[in-house]
Amino acid sequence: MDKKMKVTPWEVSGEIDYDKLIKEFGVQKIDSKILDRIKRHTKDLHFMLRRGVFFSHRDLNWLLDEYEKGNKFFLYTGRGPSGRVQLGHLQTWYFTKWLQEKFGVELWFQFTDDEKFLFTDKSYDEIQKWTHDNMLDAIAVGFDPKKTHFLVDTKHASLLYPEAIKFAKKINFSTVKAAFGFTNDYNIGQIFYTSMQAVPAIVPSILNKKNIPCLIPLAIDQDPHFRVARDVYPKLGYYKPAIVHGMFLPPLTGTGGKMSSSKESSAIFSTDSPKEVETKIRKYAFSGGRDTVEEHRKKGGNPDVDVSFQYLRMFFEPEDKKLGKIEEDYRSGKLLTGELKEYLIKKINAFLAEHQKRREIAKKEVDKFIFKM
Ligand code: TRP
């Protein structure tokens, strides 16, 4: 395996060193002080915050200063609709839903059909199909329909494009080349794209004719877009958006990088059947257990590299006590890999059963969520 870490919006590979990313990207670690500050407003802390799954930020203290002065923020996140939604996406979205609930704020959700047309081999029509499909997953998360607005880049172009060109005019080719590793054979749409992703962070300010702070929850591979765009917001008269960064849910095979829709054996999808989930976990989920039961009983397993344990920690076992017990038993050898996997399979399938139920209902709700210009 190529161990060298690479993290861009379009490629995540190698073993991820989050401390190194914090330094390279120039972001701040989420420490106990800022967690306490969040807790003052939310009463409890989401387990993804407690466990450092959302681990770094930009300008969160500023955002909370504004909030405490009565200047409410809105949330902004998005999805590039190029295929089925998988657990890695849902992780960020369920966390975003918690933020929406706790702070009682609006969410703007961007579907970047333009991006996925420009960056993949898929046809425009296929991307449109995925846009609709992926909306069902976003709705199934349970965002407040009254406070949530979907933007589709090509459909809301008359709102987004006039702003995008203002960003584009202030970002030059060498900046995006350096930020994303673009070379001369990239198409010109790809070079322009970051300016489209920048815009939703100012849309509510434009519509309300006053500046409103923005918080963007994302997996850290999306940060480079905003690293580039954040310099531009003040030049156009807006606040820089604040950001909270999530870790990547590891691929099933545990070989570095992130769970990715383009590799079947790496991902569990939102629409997988219970049987598929079971087969994938049993067959692919990388185990930190020992080769034989005897050896495992004697020496114990390693939850730190065990993908099943990591899925529980990062997403599927919110209760600290239960997770702690599982960790302890796995380390001591009392809990076997097979047993750990069965536990995870049950958890994921219970979660997906609920998600899929809401996803069915969502088919009738799409129109409610699409922003009416
Ligand atoms: N580019 C993202 C993707 O490929 C989609 C996206 C658009 C996004 N705007 C965002 C993600 C803001 C996080 C935050 O999935």
Short mmCIF file of C-alpha atoms and ligand atoms in Angstrom, two decimals:
data_model
loop_
_atom_site.label_atom_id
_atom_site.label_comp_id
_atom_site.label_asym_id
_atom_site.label_seq_id
_atom_site.Cartn_x
_atom_site.Cartn_y
_atom_site.Cartn_z
CA MET A 1 0.00 0.00 0.00
CA ASP A 2 1.10 3.52 -0.74
CA LYS A 3 1.35 5.00 2.73
CA LYS A 4 1.90 8.55 1.61
CA MET A 5 -1.03 10.63 2.73
CA LYS A 6 -2.94 12.57 0.12
CA VAL A 7 -6.00 14.65 1.01
CA THR A 8 -7.77 16.70 -1.65
CA PRO A 9 -11.50 17.06 -2.38
CA TRP A 10 -11.13 14.39 -5.08
CA GLU A 11 -8.61 12.01 -3.62
CA VAL A 12 -8.01 10.71 -0.12
CA SER A 13 -5.36 8.04 0.17
CA GLY A 14 -2.64 6.71 2.42
CA GLU A 15 -2.63 6.59 6.17
CA ILE A 16 -4.31 9.70 7.52
CA ASP A 17 -2.36 11.69 10.09
CA TYR A 18 -4.84 14.19 11.48
CA ASP A 19 -2.32 16.18 13.51
CA LYS A 20 -0.30 16.65 10.37
CA LEU A 21 -3.41 17.76 8.49
CA ILE A 22 -4.15 20.33 11.19
CA LYS A 23 -0.69 21.80 10.62
CA GLU A 24 -0.70 21.56 6.83
CA PHE A 25 -4.18 23.03 6.45
CA GLY A 26 -3.61 25.64 9.15
CA VAL A 27 -6.74 24.80 11.15
CA GLN A 28 -7.37 24.70 14.93
CA LYS A 29 -7.83 21.63 17.05
CA ILE A 30 -11.17 21.39 18.85
CA ASP A 31 -10.04 21.44 22.48
CA SER A 32 -11.88 20.99 25.77
CA LYS A 33 -12.28 24.74 26.16
CA ILE A 34 -14.25 25.10 22.96
CA LEU A 35 -16.20 21.93 23.72
CA ASP A 36 -17.29 23.46 27.03
CA ARG A 37 -18.33 26.55 25.20
CA ILE A 38 -20.45 24.57 22.75
CA LYS A 39 -21.96 22.59 25.62
CA ARG A 40 -23.17 25.77 27.29
CA HIS A 41 -25.56 26.16 24.37
CA THR A 42 -26.36 22.56 23.46
CA LYS A 43 -26.57 21.15 27.04
CA ASP A 44 -25.06 17.84 25.95
CA LEU A 45 -22.27 17.15 23.49
CA HIS A 46 -22.75 14.97 20.47
CA PHE A 47 -20.62 11.83 20.80
CA MET A 48 -18.81 12.74 17.58
CA LEU A 49 -17.59 15.84 19.39
CA ARG A 50 -16.84 14.05 22.66
CA ARG A 51 -14.79 11.46 20.81
CA GLY A 52 -12.98 13.87 18.54
CA VAL A 53 -14.55 12.59 15.33
CA PHE A 54 -15.19 16.23 14.58
CA PHE A 55 -11.74 17.29 15.58
CA SER A 56 -10.77 20.66 14.15
CA HIS A 57 -12.24 23.97 13.08
CA ARG A 58 -11.81 27.41 11.63
CA ASP A 59 -13.19 30.46 13.46
CA LEU A 60 -15.55 28.57 15.76
CA ASN A 61 -14.80 30.98 18.61
CA TRP A 62 -15.78 33.90 16.43
CA LEU A 63 -18.99 32.10 15.44
CA LEU A 64 -19.89 31.52 19.10
CA ASP A 65 -19.05 35.15 19.97
CA GLU A 66 -21.56 36.25 17.34
CA TYR A 67 -24.11 33.70 18.49
CA GLU A 68 -23.82 34.91 22.06
CA LYS A 69 -24.39 38.46 20.87
CA GLY A 70 -27.64 37.27 19.31
CA ASN A 71 -26.27 37.02 15.80
CA LYS A 72 -27.52 33.59 14.79
CA PHE A 73 -25.64 31.60 12.18
CA PHE A 74 -26.86 29.21 9.51
CA LEU A 75 -25.41 25.86 8.48
CA TYR A 76 -24.14 24.99 5.04
CA THR A 77 -23.06 21.62 3.71
CA GLY A 78 -23.36 19.71 0.45
CA ARG A 79 -23.09 16.66 -1.68
CA GLY A 80 -21.52 15.92 -5.04
CA PRO A 81 -24.11 13.55 -6.53
CA SER A 82 -22.04 11.04 -8.48
CA GLY A 83 -23.40 7.78 -7.06
CA ARG A 84 -25.04 6.18 -4.08
CA VAL A 85 -24.76 7.79 -0.67
CA GLN A 86 -22.65 5.80 1.79
CA LEU A 87 -22.09 5.83 5.53
CA GLY A 88 -19.25 8.35 5.36
CA HIS A 89 -21.62 10.97 3.97
CA LEU A 90 -24.36 10.13 6.43
CA GLN A 91 -21.96 10.60 9.33
CA THR A 92 -21.49 14.29 8.52
CA TRP A 93 -25.16 14.80 7.75
CA TYR A 94 -26.46 13.25 10.98
CA PHE A 95 -24.04 15.44 12.90
CA THR A 96 -25.29 18.45 10.94
CA LYS A 97 -28.85 17.55 11.87
CA TRP A 98 -27.85 17.58 15.53
CA LEU A 99 -26.38 21.06 15.09
CA GLN A 100 -29.54 22.24 13.37
CA GLU A 101 -31.69 20.94 16.21
CA LYS A 102 -29.54 22.20 19.06
CA PHE A 103 -29.02 25.69 17.68
CA GLY A 104 -32.40 25.94 15.94
CA VAL A 105 -30.82 27.19 12.73
CA GLU A 106 -31.32 27.03 8.98
CA LEU A 107 -29.42 24.65 6.76
CA TRP A 108 -28.46 25.31 3.16
CA PHE A 109 -27.60 22.11 1.34
CA GLN A 110 -25.83 22.31 -2.01
CA PHE A 111 -26.02 19.57 -4.66
CA THR A 112 -23.05 20.09 -6.95
CA ASP A 113 -24.26 18.41 -10.12
CA ASP A 114 -21.93 20.65 -12.11
CA GLU A 115 -18.93 19.43 -10.11
CA LYS A 116 -19.70 15.77 -10.61
CA PHE A 117 -20.34 16.27 -14.32
CA LEU A 118 -17.00 18.04 -14.68
CA PHE A 119 -14.96 15.66 -12.51
CA THR A 120 -16.26 12.23 -13.57
CA ASP A 121 -16.93 10.34 -16.80
CA LYS A 122 -20.65 10.27 -16.08
CA SER A 123 -23.17 11.89 -18.39
CA TYR A 124 -25.16 14.95 -17.44
CA ASP A 125 -28.34 12.85 -17.35
CA GLU A 126 -26.86 10.27 -15.04
CA ILE A 127 -25.73 12.99 -12.63
CA GLN A 128 -29.27 14.41 -12.61
CA LYS A 129 -30.56 10.98 -11.64
CA TRP A 130 -28.09 10.80 -8.74
CA THR A 131 -29.01 14.32 -7.66
CA HIS A 132 -32.60 13.24 -7.14
CA ASP A 133 -31.54 9.95 -5.53
CA ASN A 134 -29.14 11.61 -3.10
CA MET A 135 -31.76 14.16 -2.07
CA LEU A 136 -33.80 11.28 -0.66
CA ASP A 137 -30.93 10.43 1.68
CA ALA A 138 -30.49 14.01 2.79
CA ILE A 139 -34.22 14.26 3.54
CA ALA A 140 -34.18 10.90 5.35
CA VAL A 141 -31.64 12.31 7.81
CA GLY A 142 -34.53 14.31 9.25
CA PHE A 143 -33.57 17.93 8.64
CA ASP A 144 -36.31 20.40 9.49
CA PRO A 145 -38.18 20.98 6.21
CA LYS A 146 -39.11 24.51 7.27
CA LYS A 147 -35.50 25.41 7.91
CA THR A 148 -33.70 23.45 5.19
CA HIS A 149 -33.10 24.57 1.62
CA PHE A 150 -31.63 22.52 -1.20
CA LEU A 151 -29.67 24.27 -3.91
CA VAL A 152 -28.80 22.48 -7.15
CA ASP A 153 -25.99 24.24 -8.97
CA THR A 154 -27.40 24.00 -12.50
CA LYS A 155 -31.00 24.59 -11.38
CA HIS A 156 -30.29 27.60 -9.17
CA ALA A 157 -27.76 29.02 -11.58
CA SER A 158 -29.43 32.43 -11.82
CA LEU A 159 -28.93 32.85 -8.07
CA LEU A 160 -25.48 31.26 -7.79
CA TYR A 161 -23.67 32.17 -10.97
CA PRO A 162 -23.58 35.98 -10.56
CA GLU A 163 -21.90 35.44 -7.18
CA ALA A 164 -19.61 32.66 -8.39
CA ILE A 165 -18.02 34.92 -11.01
CA LYS A 166 -17.20 37.42 -8.26
CA PHE A 167 -15.20 34.71 -6.48
CA ALA A 168 -13.71 33.47 -9.75
CA LYS A 169 -12.39 36.92 -10.58
CA LYS A 170 -10.36 36.97 -7.36
CA ILE A 171 -8.88 33.47 -7.52
CA ASN A 172 -6.13 32.82 -10.01
CA PHE A 173 -5.02 29.65 -11.74
CA SER A 174 -1.82 29.27 -9.78
CA THR A 175 -3.74 29.34 -6.49
CA VAL A 176 -6.02 26.43 -7.44
CA LYS A 177 -3.11 24.60 -9.03
CA ALA A 178 -1.25 24.75 -5.73
CA ALA A 179 -4.29 23.96 -3.58
CA PHE A 180 -5.57 21.00 -5.59
CA GLY A 181 -2.62 19.82 -7.66
CA PHE A 182 -4.30 20.71 -10.96
CA THR A 183 -2.19 20.33 -14.08
CA ASN A 184 -2.63 21.77 -17.55
CA ASP A 185 -4.78 18.91 -18.78
CA TYR A 186 -7.61 19.69 -16.34
CA ASN A 187 -10.69 21.03 -18.07
CA ILE A 188 -11.58 24.68 -17.58
CA GLY A 189 -14.79 23.84 -15.70
CA GLN A 190 -12.77 22.12 -13.02
CA ILE A 191 -10.62 25.16 -12.57
CA PHE A 192 -13.71 27.33 -12.09
CA TYR A 193 -15.59 24.95 -9.81
CA THR A 194 -14.38 26.16 -6.37
CA SER A 195 -16.16 29.46 -6.95
CA MET A 196 -19.50 27.60 -7.13
CA GLN A 197 -18.87 25.80 -3.86
CA ALA A 198 -18.01 29.11 -2.18
CA VAL A 199 -21.36 30.76 -2.89
CA PRO A 200 -23.93 29.08 -0.59
CA ALA A 201 -21.98 30.46 2.39
CA ILE A 202 -23.23 33.94 1.41
CA VAL A 203 -26.64 33.17 -0.10
CA PRO A 204 -28.63 33.91 3.10
CA SER A 205 -26.69 37.17 3.52
CA ILE A 206 -27.65 38.18 0.01
CA LEU A 207 -31.30 37.21 0.41
CA ASN A 208 -31.60 38.98 3.77
CA LYS A 209 -29.52 41.96 2.69
CA LYS A 210 -27.41 41.69 5.85
CA ASN A 211 -24.42 39.60 6.81
CA ILE A 212 -25.22 36.35 8.58
CA PRO A 213 -22.50 34.09 10.02
CA CYS A 214 -22.13 30.65 8.44
CA LEU A 215 -20.92 27.33 9.86
CA ILE A 216 -19.88 24.58 7.46
CA PRO A 217 -19.66 21.00 8.77
CA LEU A 218 -17.60 18.89 6.37
CA ALA A 219 -15.15 16.02 6.11
CA ILE A 220 -11.73 17.60 6.06
CA ASP A 221 -11.00 16.73 2.40
CA GLN A 222 -13.43 19.55 1.44
CA ASP A 223 -11.49 22.15 3.41
CA PRO A 224 -9.16 23.23 0.56
CA HIS A 225 -12.07 24.79 -1.35
CA PHE A 226 -12.74 27.06 1.58
CA ARG A 227 -9.10 27.66 2.34
CA VAL A 228 -8.93 29.21 -1.11
CA ALA A 229 -12.30 30.97 -0.95
CA ARG A 230 -12.06 32.31 2.60
CA ASP A 231 -9.58 34.96 1.49
CA VAL A 232 -12.16 36.24 -0.95
CA TYR A 233 -15.27 36.60 1.26
CA PRO A 234 -14.09 39.78 3.06
CA LYS A 235 -13.00 41.28 -0.26
CA LEU A 236 -16.61 40.92 -1.39
CA GLY A 237 -17.92 42.38 1.88
CA TYR A 238 -18.95 39.16 3.67
CA TYR A 239 -17.86 37.23 6.77
CA LYS A 240 -15.51 34.30 6.31
CA PRO A 241 -17.50 31.13 7.04
CA ALA A 242 -16.55 29.08 10.10
CA ILE A 243 -15.89 25.38 9.60
CA VAL A 244 -15.93 22.16 11.66
CA HIS A 245 -13.91 19.29 10.22
CA GLY A 246 -14.78 15.62 10.51
CA MET A 247 -12.49 12.63 10.21
CA PHE A 248 -12.97 10.11 7.42
CA LEU A 249 -14.90 6.97 8.12
CA PRO A 250 -12.30 4.34 7.16
CA PRO A 251 -12.92 2.02 4.20
CA LEU A 252 -14.09 -1.46 5.18
CA THR A 253 -10.74 -2.87 4.20
CA GLY A 254 -9.01 -0.48 6.59
CA THR A 255 -6.21 0.26 4.13
CA GLY A 256 -5.99 4.01 4.59
CA GLY A 257 -7.95 6.67 2.73
CA LYS A 258 -11.70 6.94 3.25
CA MET A 259 -14.88 5.02 2.58
CA SER A 260 -15.61 5.70 -1.05
CA SER A 261 -18.60 5.06 -3.30
CA SER A 262 -16.37 4.21 -6.23
CA LYS A 263 -14.99 1.11 -4.53
CA GLU A 264 -17.72 -1.45 -3.75
CA SER A 265 -15.63 -3.40 -1.28
CA SER A 266 -14.79 -0.24 0.68
CA ALA A 267 -18.28 1.06 1.34
CA ILE A 268 -21.66 0.39 2.90
CA PHE A 269 -24.41 2.26 1.10
CA SER A 270 -27.55 3.85 2.49
CA THR A 271 -29.68 1.47 0.45
CA ASP A 272 -27.82 -1.77 1.21
CA SER A 273 -30.00 -4.64 2.39
CA PRO A 274 -29.43 -6.28 5.80
CA LYS A 275 -27.93 -9.25 3.98
CA GLU A 276 -25.50 -7.06 2.05
CA VAL A 277 -24.40 -5.30 5.22
CA GLU A 278 -23.85 -8.63 6.90
CA THR A 279 -21.82 -10.04 4.02
CA LYS A 280 -19.67 -6.93 3.64
CA ILE A 281 -18.82 -6.67 7.33
CA ARG A 282 -18.08 -10.37 7.65
CA LYS A 283 -16.06 -10.54 4.46
CA TYR A 284 -14.24 -7.20 4.27
CA ALA A 285 -14.18 -5.40 7.62
CA PHE A 286 -10.54 -5.33 8.62
CA SER A 287 -10.01 -7.02 11.94
CA GLY A 288 -7.68 -6.09 14.76
CA GLY A 289 -8.15 -9.56 16.19
CA ARG A 290 -5.64 -12.39 16.35
CA ASP A 291 -5.27 -15.23 13.86
CA THR A 292 -6.67 -17.92 16.13
CA VAL A 293 -9.25 -17.87 18.90
CA GLU A 294 -6.66 -19.22 21.31
CA GLU A 295 -4.19 -16.49 20.56
CA HIS A 296 -6.95 -13.86 20.71
CA ARG A 297 -8.11 -15.09 24.12
CA LYS A 298 -4.54 -14.96 25.37
CA LYS A 299 -3.24 -11.70 23.88
CA GLY A 300 -6.44 -9.81 23.04
CA GLY A 301 -7.31 -7.75 19.97
CA ASN A 302 -6.45 -4.23 18.87
CA PRO A 303 -9.53 -1.97 18.62
CA ASP A 304 -7.44 0.95 17.32
CA VAL A 305 -7.00 -0.67 13.90
CA ASP A 306 -10.19 -2.72 13.95
CA VAL A 307 -12.61 -1.25 11.41
CA SER A 308 -15.71 -2.66 13.11
CA PHE A 309 -14.72 -1.07 16.40
CA GLN A 310 -13.95 2.21 14.66
CA TYR A 311 -17.41 2.25 13.04
CA LEU A 312 -18.95 1.81 16.47
CA ARG A 313 -16.79 4.56 17.92
CA MET A 314 -17.29 7.02 15.09
CA PHE A 315 -20.95 6.42 14.30
CA PHE A 316 -22.96 3.46 15.55
CA GLU A 317 -22.51 3.21 19.33
CA PRO A 318 -23.39 6.57 20.85
CA GLU A 319 -23.31 5.25 24.42
CA ASP A 320 -19.89 5.72 25.98
CA LYS A 321 -20.42 3.04 28.60
CA LYS A 322 -21.26 0.37 26.07
CA LEU A 323 -18.40 1.39 23.83
CA GLY A 324 -15.99 1.36 26.75
CA LYS A 325 -17.03 -2.14 27.72
CA ILE A 326 -16.62 -3.39 24.15
CA GLU A 327 -13.18 -1.85 23.93
CA GLU A 328 -12.10 -3.36 27.22
CA ASP A 329 -13.40 -6.81 26.34
CA TYR A 330 -11.81 -6.72 22.92
CA ARG A 331 -8.43 -5.71 24.28
CA SER A 332 -8.55 -8.38 26.94
CA GLY A 333 -9.53 -11.10 24.49
CA LYS A 334 -12.91 -11.73 26.07
CA LEU A 335 -14.71 -10.46 22.96
CA LEU A 336 -13.92 -12.15 19.65
CA THR A 337 -13.81 -10.49 16.23
CA GLY A 338 -16.82 -12.50 15.06
CA GLU A 339 -18.84 -11.30 18.05
CA LEU A 340 -17.79 -7.71 17.56
CA LYS A 341 -18.83 -7.93 13.91
CA GLU A 342 -22.24 -9.38 14.79
CA TYR A 343 -22.82 -6.49 17.19
CA LEU A 344 -21.89 -3.94 14.51
CA ILE A 345 -24.04 -5.65 11.87
CA LYS A 346 -27.06 -5.42 14.18
CA LYS A 347 -26.35 -1.75 14.90
CA ILE A 348 -25.93 -0.75 11.26
CA ASN A 349 -28.97 -2.70 10.15
CA ALA A 350 -31.16 -1.15 12.83
CA PHE A 351 -29.89 2.27 11.80
CA LEU A 352 -30.41 1.64 8.08
CA ALA A 353 -33.89 0.19 8.60
CA GLU A 354 -34.99 3.52 10.07
CA HIS A 355 -33.09 5.56 7.50
CA GLN A 356 -34.56 3.54 4.63
CA LYS A 357 -38.08 3.90 5.99
CA ARG A 358 -37.70 7.68 6.01
CA ARG A 359 -36.04 7.51 2.60
CA GLU A 360 -39.24 5.99 1.15
CA ILE A 361 -41.36 8.74 2.66
CA ALA A 362 -38.87 11.30 1.31
CA LYS A 363 -39.90 10.47 -2.25
CA LYS A 364 -42.98 12.62 -1.71
CA GLU A 365 -41.14 15.42 0.06
CA VAL A 366 -38.43 16.49 -2.36
CA ASP A 367 -40.31 19.52 -3.56
CA LYS A 368 -40.63 20.90 -0.02
CA PHE A 369 -36.86 21.03 0.33
CA ILE A 370 -35.86 22.57 -2.98
CA PHE A 371 -35.33 26.30 -2.59
CA LYS A 372 -37.90 28.38 -4.45
CA MET A 373 -36.26 31.39 -6.01
N1 TRP B 1 -17.91 18.98 -3.11
C1 TRP B 1 -18.70 18.22 -2.19
C2 TRP B 1 -18.68 16.74 -2.60
O1 TRP B 1 -18.03 16.36 -3.50
C3 TRP B 1 -20.11 18.73 -2.10
C4 TRP B 1 -20.21 20.03 -1.35
C5 TRP B 1 -20.65 21.22 -1.86
C6 TRP B 1 -19.91 20.27 0.01
N2 TRP B 1 -20.64 22.18 -0.92
C7 TRP B 1 -20.20 21.64 0.25
C8 TRP B 1 -19.44 19.47 1.04
C9 TRP B 1 -19.99 22.22 1.53
C10 TRP B 1 -19.24 20.03 2.30
C11 TRP B 1 -19.52 21.40 2.52
O2 TRP B 1 -19.35 15.92 -2.01
#
